[in-house]
Coordinates of C-alpha atoms in Angstrom, one line a residue:
Chain K
X1 CA -3.1 27.1 -16.8
X2 CA -2.4 23.7 -18.3
X3 CA -5.4 21.9 -19.7
X4 CA -7.1 19.4 -17.3
X5 CA -6.7 15.9 -18.6
X6 CA -8.3 12.8 -17.3
X7 CA -8.4 9.2 -18.5
X8 CA -10.6 6.7 -16.9
X9 CA -9.9 3.0 -16.9
X10 CA -12.8 1.9 -14.7
X11 CA -13.2 -1.6 -16.1
X12 CA -9.9 -3.1 -15.2
X13 CA -10.4 -5.3 -12.2
X14 CA -7.8 -5.5 -9.4
X15 CA -7.9 -9.2 -9.3
X16 CA -5.2 -11.6 -10.4
X17 CA -5.0 -14.6 -12.7
X18 CA -2.2 -16.7 -14.1
X19 CA -2.2 -18.0 -17.6
X20 CA -3.8 -15.0 -19.2
X21 CA -1.4 -12.7 -17.5
X22 CA 1.7 -14.0 -19.1
X23 CA 0.5 -12.7 -22.4
X24 CA -0.8 -9.5 -20.9
X25 CA 2.5 -8.7 -19.3
X26 CA 4.4 -9.4 -22.5
X27 CA 2.1 -6.9 -24.3
X28 CA 2.7 -4.4 -21.5
X29 CA 6.5 -4.7 -22.0
X30 CA 6.2 -4.2 -25.7
X31 CA 4.1 -1.0 -25.2
X32 CA 6.6 0.2 -22.5
X33 CA 9.4 -0.1 -25.0
X34 CA 7.4 2.1 -27.4
X35 CA 6.8 4.6 -24.7
X36 CA 10.5 4.7 -23.8
X37 CA 11.5 5.2 -27.4
X38 CA 8.9 8.0 -27.8
X39 CA 10.2 9.8 -24.7
X40 CA 13.8 9.5 -25.9
X41 CA 12.9 10.8 -29.3
X42 CA 11.4 13.9 -27.7
X43 CA 14.8 14.4 -25.9
X44 CA 13.5 13.5 -22.5
X45 CA 13.8 10.8 -19.9
X46 CA 11.2 9.3 -17.6
X47 CA 11.1 8.6 -13.8
X48 CA 8.5 6.3 -12.3
X49 CA 7.8 7.1 -8.6
X50 CA 6.3 4.4 -6.4
X51 CA 5.4 3.9 -2.7
X52 CA 2.7 3.0 -0.2
X53 CA -0.2 5.3 0.1
X54 CA 0.7 8.4 2.1
X55 CA 4.5 8.1 1.8
X56 CA 4.7 11.6 0.4
X57 CA 5.0 11.2 -3.4
X58 CA 2.8 14.2 -4.2
X59 CA 4.3 16.3 -1.5
X60 CA 7.8 15.6 -2.7
X61 CA 6.7 16.4 -6.3
X62 CA 5.2 19.7 -5.1
X63 CA 8.4 20.7 -3.3
X64 CA 10.4 19.6 -6.4
X65 CA 8.3 21.7 -8.8
X66 CA 8.6 24.7 -6.5
X67 CA 12.4 24.3 -6.3
X68 CA 12.8 23.8 -10.1
X69 CA 10.6 26.8 -10.9
X70 CA 10.2 25.6 -14.5
X71 CA 13.7 24.3 -15.2
X72 CA 14.0 21.5 -16.0
X73 CA 10.5 21.3 -17.6
X74 CA 8.6 18.4 -16.1
X75 CA 5.5 16.7 -17.5
X76 CA 3.6 14.6 -15.0
X77 CA 1.4 11.5 -15.4
X78 CA -0.5 11.1 -12.2
X79 CA -2.1 7.7 -11.3
X80 CA -4.9 7.3 -8.8
X81 CA -7.8 4.9 -8.3
X82 CA -10.2 7.8 -8.1
X83 CA -10.2 11.6 -7.7
X84 CA -7.9 14.3 -9.2
X85 CA -6.9 15.5 -5.7
X86 CA -3.2 14.9 -6.4
X87 CA -3.3 16.1 -10.0
X88 CA -4.9 19.3 -8.8
X89 CA -2.2 19.9 -6.2
X90 CA 0.5 19.5 -8.9
X91 CA -1.4 21.7 -11.4
X92 CA -1.4 24.5 -8.8
X93 CA 2.3 24.6 -9.3
X94 CA 1.8 25.3 -13.0
X95 CA 2.8 21.8 -14.2
X96 CA 1.3 20.0 -17.1
X97 CA -0.5 16.9 -15.5
X98 CA -2.2 14.0 -17.2
X99 CA -4.5 12.4 -14.5
X100 CA -5.2 8.8 -14.9
X101 CA -7.9 7.2 -12.7
X102 CA -7.4 3.4 -12.6
X103 CA -10.8 2.5 -11.1
X104 CA -10.5 -0.8 -9.3
X105 CA -6.9 -1.4 -10.6
X106 CA -3.9 -1.3 -8.3
X107 CA -1.2 -0.1 -10.6
X108 CA -0.5 1.8 -13.9
X109 CA 0.1 -0.1 -17.1
X110 CA 2.0 1.0 -20.2
X111 CA -1.1 1.6 -22.4
X112 CA -2.2 4.2 -19.8
X113 CA 1.2 5.9 -20.0
X114 CA 0.9 6.0 -23.8
X115 CA -2.5 7.7 -23.5
X116 CA -1.0 10.1 -20.8
X117 CA 1.8 11.0 -23.2
X118 CA -0.8 11.8 -25.9
X119 CA -2.5 14.2 -23.5
X120 CA 0.6 15.9 -22.4
X121 CA 1.7 16.3 -26.0
X122 CA -1.7 17.9 -26.8
X123 CA -1.6 20.2 -23.8
X124 CA 1.9 21.4 -24.3
X125 CA 2.0 21.4 -28.1
X126 CA 4.6 18.6 -28.2
X127 CA 6.5 16.2 -26.0
X128 CA 9.6 18.1 -27.0
X129 CA 8.4 20.7 -24.5
X130 CA 9.5 18.5 -21.6
X131 CA 13.0 17.6 -20.3
X132 CA 11.7 15.0 -17.8
X133 CA 8.5 12.9 -17.6
X134 CA 7.5 12.0 -14.1
X135 CA 5.0 9.2 -13.4
X136 CA 3.4 9.2 -9.9
X137 CA 2.2 5.6 -9.7
X138 CA -0.8 4.4 -7.7
X139 CA 0.0 4.1 -3.9
X140 CA 0.9 0.5 -3.6
X141 CA 4.2 -1.1 -2.5
X142 CA 3.6 -4.4 -4.3
X143 CA 1.8 -4.5 -7.7
X144 CA 3.3 -1.5 -9.6
X145 CA 6.7 -3.2 -9.4
X146 CA 5.6 -5.8 -11.9
X147 CA 4.9 -3.3 -14.7
X148 CA 7.4 -1.6 -16.9
X149 CA 5.8 1.7 -18.0
X150 CA 8.6 2.9 -20.3
X151 CA 10.5 4.7 -17.5
X152 CA 14.3 5.0 -17.4
X153 CA 14.6 5.1 -13.7
X154 CA 12.5 3.9 -10.7
X155 CA 12.2 5.8 -7.5
X156 CA 10.7 4.2 -4.4
X157 CA 9.7 6.3 -1.4
X158 CA 9.5 5.0 2.2
X159 CA 8.4 7.3 5.0
X160 CA 10.1 7.1 8.4
X161 CA 6.5 6.6 9.8
X162 CA 6.2 3.2 8.1
X163 CA 8.9 1.5 10.2
X164 CA 12.4 0.3 9.4
X165 CA 11.3 -3.2 8.3
X166 CA 9.5 -2.4 5.0
X167 CA 12.4 -3.1 2.6
X168 CA 12.6 -6.6 4.0
X169 CA 8.8 -7.2 3.9
X170 CA 8.4 -5.7 0.4
X171 CA 11.7 -6.8 -1.2
X172 CA 10.6 -6.9 -4.9
X173 CA 9.7 -3.2 -4.9
X174 CA 12.9 -2.1 -3.2
X175 CA 15.1 -4.5 -5.2
X176 CA 13.9 -2.9 -8.4
X177 CA 14.6 0.7 -7.4
X178 CA 17.3 2.8 -8.9
X179 CA 16.8 5.3 -6.1
X180 CA 15.1 5.0 -2.6
X181 CA 14.0 8.2 -0.9
X182 CA 13.4 8.1 2.8
X183 CA 10.8 10.8 3.5
X184 CA 9.4 12.7 6.5
X185 CA 12.7 12.7 8.4
X186 CA 11.4 15.8 10.2
X187 CA 9.1 13.5 12.1
X188 CA 11.7 10.9 13.0
X189 CA 12.5 12.4 16.5
X190 CA 8.9 11.6 17.6
X191 CA 9.0 8.0 16.4
X192 CA 10.7 4.7 17.5
X193 CA 12.5 4.6 14.1
X194 CA 16.1 3.6 13.6
X195 CA 17.2 5.4 10.4
X196 CA 20.5 3.5 10.3
X197 CA 18.6 0.2 10.4
X198 CA 16.2 1.4 7.7
X199 CA 19.1 2.3 5.5
X200 CA 20.8 -1.0 6.2
X201 CA 17.6 -2.9 5.3
X202 CA 17.4 -1.0 2.0
X203 CA 21.1 -1.9 1.3
X204 CA 20.3 -5.6 2.2
X205 CA 17.8 -6.0 -0.6
X206 CA 19.4 -3.5 -3.0
X207 CA 23.1 -2.6 -2.5
X208 CA 23.2 -0.5 -5.7
X209 CA 20.4 2.0 -5.2
X210 CA 21.0 5.6 -4.6
X211 CA 19.5 6.5 -1.2
X212 CA 18.4 9.9 0.0
X213 CA 16.8 10.9 3.3
X214 CA 14.8 14.2 3.2
X215 CA 11.8 16.2 4.4
X216 CA 9.7 17.9 1.8
X217 CA 8.3 20.0 4.7
X218 CA 11.5 21.3 6.2
X219 CA 13.6 21.1 3.1
X220 CA 16.3 19.0 4.8
X221 CA 18.1 16.8 2.4
X222 CA 16.2 18.2 -0.7
X223 CA 19.2 19.6 -2.5
X224 CA 20.8 16.1 -3.1
X225 CA 17.5 14.8 -4.4
X226 CA 17.0 17.8 -6.7
X227 CA 20.6 17.4 -8.1
X228 CA 20.0 13.6 -8.7
X229 CA 16.7 14.3 -10.4
X230 CA 18.2 17.0 -12.7
X231 CA 20.9 14.5 -13.7
X232 CA 18.1 12.0 -14.9
X233 CA 17.5 14.3 -17.9
X234 CA 18.7 13.2 -21.3
Chain C
X1 CA 5.4 -21.6 23.0
X2 CA 3.0 -22.1 20.1
X3 CA 4.4 -24.1 17.2
X4 CA 5.9 -22.0 14.4
X5 CA 3.8 -22.4 11.3
X6 CA 4.6 -21.1 7.8
X7 CA 2.9 -21.6 4.5
X8 CA 4.6 -20.4 1.3
X9 CA 2.6 -19.5 -1.8
X10 CA 5.5 -18.4 -3.9
X11 CA 4.1 -19.1 -7.3
X12 CA 1.1 -16.8 -7.3
X13 CA 2.0 -13.8 -9.5
X14 CA 0.8 -10.3 -8.5
X15 CA -0.4 -9.5 -11.9
X16 CA -4.0 -9.2 -13.1
X17 CA -6.2 -10.6 -15.8
X18 CA -9.8 -10.5 -16.6
X19 CA -11.7 -13.6 -17.9
X20 CA -9.8 -16.1 -15.9
X21 CA -10.4 -14.1 -12.7
X22 CA -14.1 -14.3 -12.8
X23 CA -13.9 -18.0 -12.2
X24 CA -11.1 -17.7 -9.6
X25 CA -13.0 -15.1 -7.6
X26 CA -16.1 -17.3 -7.5
X27 CA -13.9 -20.2 -6.3
X28 CA -12.5 -17.9 -3.6
X29 CA -15.9 -16.9 -2.4
X30 CA -17.0 -20.6 -2.2
X31 CA -13.9 -21.4 -0.1
X32 CA -14.5 -18.3 2.1
X33 CA -18.0 -19.5 2.9
X34 CA -16.5 -22.8 4.0
X35 CA -14.0 -21.0 6.2
X36 CA -16.7 -18.9 7.8
X37 CA -18.9 -22.0 8.5
X38 CA -15.9 -23.8 10.0
X39 CA -15.0 -20.9 12.3
X40 CA -18.6 -20.6 13.4
X41 CA -18.8 -24.3 14.1
X42 CA -15.8 -23.8 16.4
X43 CA -17.8 -21.2 18.3
X44 CA -15.6 -18.3 17.1
X45 CA -15.8 -15.3 14.8
X46 CA -13.2 -13.9 12.4
X47 CA -11.9 -10.3 11.9
X48 CA -9.9 -9.4 8.8
X49 CA -7.5 -6.4 9.4
X50 CA -6.3 -4.5 6.3
X51 CA -4.3 -1.3 5.7
X52 CA -1.3 0.2 3.8
X53 CA 2.1 -1.0 4.8
X54 CA 3.2 0.6 8.0
X55 CA -0.2 1.8 9.3
X56 CA 0.4 -0.2 12.5
X57 CA -1.6 -3.4 12.1
X58 CA 1.0 -5.5 14.0
X59 CA 1.6 -2.9 16.6
X60 CA -2.1 -2.7 17.3
X61 CA -2.3 -6.5 17.6
X62 CA 0.6 -6.5 20.0
X63 CA -1.1 -3.9 22.2
X64 CA -4.4 -5.8 21.9
X65 CA -2.8 -9.2 22.9
X66 CA -1.0 -7.5 25.9
X67 CA -4.3 -5.9 27.1
X68 CA -6.4 -9.1 26.6
X69 CA -3.8 -11.2 28.4
X70 CA -5.3 -14.4 27.1
X71 CA -9.0 -13.6 27.3
X72 CA -10.6 -13.7 24.8
X73 CA -8.4 -16.4 23.2
X74 CA -7.1 -15.1 19.8
X75 CA -5.7 -17.2 16.9
X76 CA -3.9 -15.2 14.3
X77 CA -3.3 -15.7 10.6
X78 CA -0.5 -13.4 9.6
X79 CA 0.0 -12.6 5.9
X80 CA 3.2 -11.1 4.5
X81 CA 5.0 -11.3 1.1
X82 CA 8.1 -12.5 2.8
X83 CA 9.6 -12.8 6.3
X84 CA 8.1 -13.9 9.6
X85 CA 9.1 -10.6 11.3
X86 CA 5.5 -9.8 12.2
X87 CA 4.5 -13.3 13.1
X88 CA 7.5 -13.5 15.5
X89 CA 6.4 -10.2 17.1
X90 CA 3.0 -11.6 17.8
X91 CA 4.3 -15.0 19.0
X92 CA 6.4 -13.2 21.5
X93 CA 3.1 -12.3 23.2
X94 CA 2.3 -16.0 23.5
X95 CA -0.3 -16.1 20.6
X96 CA -0.8 -18.9 18.3
X97 CA 0.2 -17.5 14.9
X98 CA 0.0 -19.2 11.4
X99 CA 2.4 -17.2 9.2
X100 CA 1.6 -17.2 5.5
X101 CA 4.1 -15.8 3.0
X102 CA 2.4 -14.8 -0.2
X103 CA 5.6 -14.5 -2.3
X104 CA 4.8 -12.1 -5.2
X105 CA 1.1 -11.9 -4.4
X106 CA -0.5 -8.7 -3.0
X107 CA -3.3 -10.2 -0.9
X108 CA -4.5 -13.2 1.0
X109 CA -7.0 -15.6 -0.5
X110 CA -9.5 -18.0 1.1
X111 CA -7.5 -21.2 0.4
X112 CA -4.6 -19.7 2.3
X113 CA -6.9 -19.0 5.2
X114 CA -8.2 -22.6 5.1
X115 CA -4.6 -23.8 5.4
X116 CA -3.9 -21.4 8.2
X117 CA -6.9 -22.6 10.1
X118 CA -5.5 -26.2 9.7
X119 CA -2.2 -25.1 11.2
X120 CA -3.9 -23.2 14.1
X121 CA -6.1 -26.3 14.9
X122 CA -3.0 -28.5 14.9
X123 CA -1.0 -26.2 17.1
X124 CA -3.8 -25.6 19.6
X125 CA -5.4 -29.0 19.5
X126 CA -8.6 -27.7 18.1
X127 CA -10.1 -24.5 16.6
X128 CA -12.5 -24.6 19.6
X129 CA -9.6 -23.3 21.6
X130 CA -10.1 -19.9 20.1
X131 CA -12.8 -17.2 20.7
X132 CA -11.7 -15.0 17.9
X133 CA -9.6 -15.5 14.7
X134 CA -7.8 -12.4 13.5
X135 CA -6.3 -12.2 10.0
X136 CA -3.6 -9.6 9.5
X137 CA -3.7 -9.1 5.7
X138 CA -0.8 -8.1 3.4
X139 CA -0.1 -4.4 3.6
X140 CA -2.0 -3.0 0.7
X141 CA -4.9 -0.6 0.6
X142 CA -6.3 -1.9 -2.7
X143 CA -6.2 -5.6 -3.6
X144 CA -7.2 -7.3 -0.4
X145 CA -10.6 -5.6 -0.5
X146 CA -11.6 -7.8 -3.4
X147 CA -11.2 -11.1 -1.5
X148 CA -13.6 -12.6 1.0
X149 CA -11.6 -14.7 3.3
X150 CA -14.4 -16.0 5.5
X151 CA -14.2 -13.2 7.9
X152 CA -17.3 -11.8 9.8
X153 CA -16.0 -8.2 10.1
X154 CA -13.5 -6.1 8.2
X155 CA -11.3 -3.6 10.0
X156 CA -9.3 -1.0 8.0
X157 CA -6.5 1.0 9.6
X158 CA -5.3 4.4 8.5
X159 CA -2.5 6.2 10.2
X160 CA -2.6 10.0 10.8
X161 CA 0.8 10.1 9.0
X162 CA -0.9 9.0 5.7
X163 CA -2.9 12.2 5.3
X164 CA -6.6 13.0 5.5
X165 CA -7.4 12.2 1.8
X166 CA -6.9 8.4 1.8
X167 CA -10.5 7.4 2.2
X168 CA -11.4 9.4 -0.9
X169 CA -8.4 8.0 -2.9
X170 CA -9.0 4.4 -1.9
X171 CA -12.8 4.3 -1.5
X172 CA -13.3 0.6 -2.2
X173 CA -11.3 -0.5 0.8
X174 CA -12.9 2.1 3.2
X175 CA -16.4 1.5 1.8
X176 CA -16.2 -2.2 2.6
X177 CA -15.0 -1.7 6.2
X178 CA -17.2 -2.5 9.3
X179 CA -14.7 -0.6 11.4
X180 CA -12.1 2.0 10.6
X181 CA -9.3 2.6 13.1
X182 CA -7.3 5.9 12.9
X183 CA -3.9 5.0 14.3
X184 CA -0.8 6.9 15.6
X185 CA -2.8 9.8 17.0
X186 CA 0.1 10.5 19.4
X187 CA 2.1 11.8 16.4
X188 CA -0.8 14.0 15.1
X189 CA 0.5 17.2 16.9
X190 CA 3.7 17.0 14.8
X191 CA 1.8 16.7 11.5
X192 CA -0.3 18.9 9.2
X193 CA -3.2 16.5 9.6
X194 CA -6.9 17.5 10.1
X195 CA -8.4 14.7 12.1
X196 CA -11.9 16.1 11.7
X197 CA -11.5 16.1 7.9
X198 CA -10.1 12.6 8.0
X199 CA -13.1 11.4 9.9
X200 CA -15.4 13.3 7.6
X201 CA -13.8 11.7 4.6
X202 CA -14.2 8.2 6.1
X203 CA -17.9 9.1 6.7
X204 CA -18.3 10.3 3.1
X205 CA -17.4 6.9 1.6
X206 CA -18.8 4.8 4.5
X207 CA -21.4 6.4 6.8
X208 CA -22.0 3.1 8.6
X209 CA -18.6 2.1 9.8
X210 CA -17.6 2.3 13.5
X211 CA -14.7 4.7 13.7
X212 CA -12.0 4.7 16.4
X213 CA -8.9 7.0 16.8
X214 CA -6.2 5.6 19.0
X215 CA -2.5 5.2 19.7
X216 CA -1.0 1.7 20.3
X217 CA 2.0 3.5 21.7
X218 CA 0.4 5.8 24.3
X219 CA -2.7 3.7 24.9
X220 CA -5.0 6.7 24.1
X221 CA -8.3 5.5 22.7
X222 CA -7.4 1.8 23.1
X223 CA -10.3 0.9 25.5
X224 CA -13.0 1.6 23.0
X225 CA -11.3 -0.6 20.4
X226 CA -10.8 -3.4 22.9
X227 CA -14.4 -3.3 23.9
X228 CA -15.5 -3.4 20.2
X229 CA -13.2 -6.3 19.4
X230 CA -14.4 -8.3 22.5
X231 CA -17.9 -7.8 21.2
X232 CA -17.0 -9.4 17.8
X233 CA -16.8 -12.8 19.5
X234 CA -19.6 -15.3 19.0

């Protein structure tokens, strides 16, 4: 089994300021560029997955790990405020997972990813072990959008249970996505959800994003997602 | 129809700092105390409703307004990053609604509530018009927990579609709730959700909270919620 790996950043308050943050965000972007170069030097690429709490990020990653069965080789950096519940779910599929607990903070930052890469390199012998680094961000449809972590592509999930208006109400997150995945489509028949309107609302704020609709439970629509994710490798 | 009312706070970045924030948060708490005193002087009380995006805050408020049919008299302050989609839904029930768009910011702050109270007082003639002020916060299960807005009670929603682990993963929000409402129970039969475990997880982080389980769609469990909300009046 991969080595358990946890980093705690308990002292970072989830409250906002203004003047100080301009400098902090610039520092973050510098570190993100270093992360990106380091991942590329290892022959890999990095995907940053973001969504509301409960949209199905971990469940989609579990289904993805099961389908890939070790190829491509995925290293995961798993962000949560507290607990290793999600990290343990992913470890049960044999994945190397660096768990990062953010404490009071509402998003991951580039310095936490740098530390996560260190842990993954230690656990696997080298970052060269991996074809793809996947970051599961803290469940939050707003704040993570402001932080470059060193990823190459951004994936945003939205569950059919959240309603068709979310792209319009949280436009910054959806606008910045390279790929939007509509999840839990197996439940759609039991909801007042208009999937065409949801897709149109995604297109309104982001005409360029690749859009998938799938169910990690039933497997419907998974193949297109898996093909797209495979293609994100170097 | 009540007058449309919108406040834009577009310049508040959703990024965090440390030193500057200690002062800002103290200022916020001072303003929150003023809001609370002002609401009490008008003979009302205030409820702050928080949850992830898509947990059903607006839908629960719509069902609540329909059931109350004007008594008690509710004034609503509606927070969203962008759009007045939710405010318009609530106005269609005849409610006075002050819409606040937060721009890039991930939560409401006390100064925005003060401005919202001004607008509600203007629209209705006086704050004395209202028995209960309801704040619908920005959809975010993390950041709003840090900001006292001048409310008397905090309500946190969690939809059955979000999974039973959310109280453990977002403990600060659930720990600070006076009332937790489990929503969308009509969909529970179609999900792998253990309602007993969800309730137990709420109790683990907050043994004192009042807990309801309901469906705004089917009406199941609504009566207990409506009774509780009526009892929050002065």
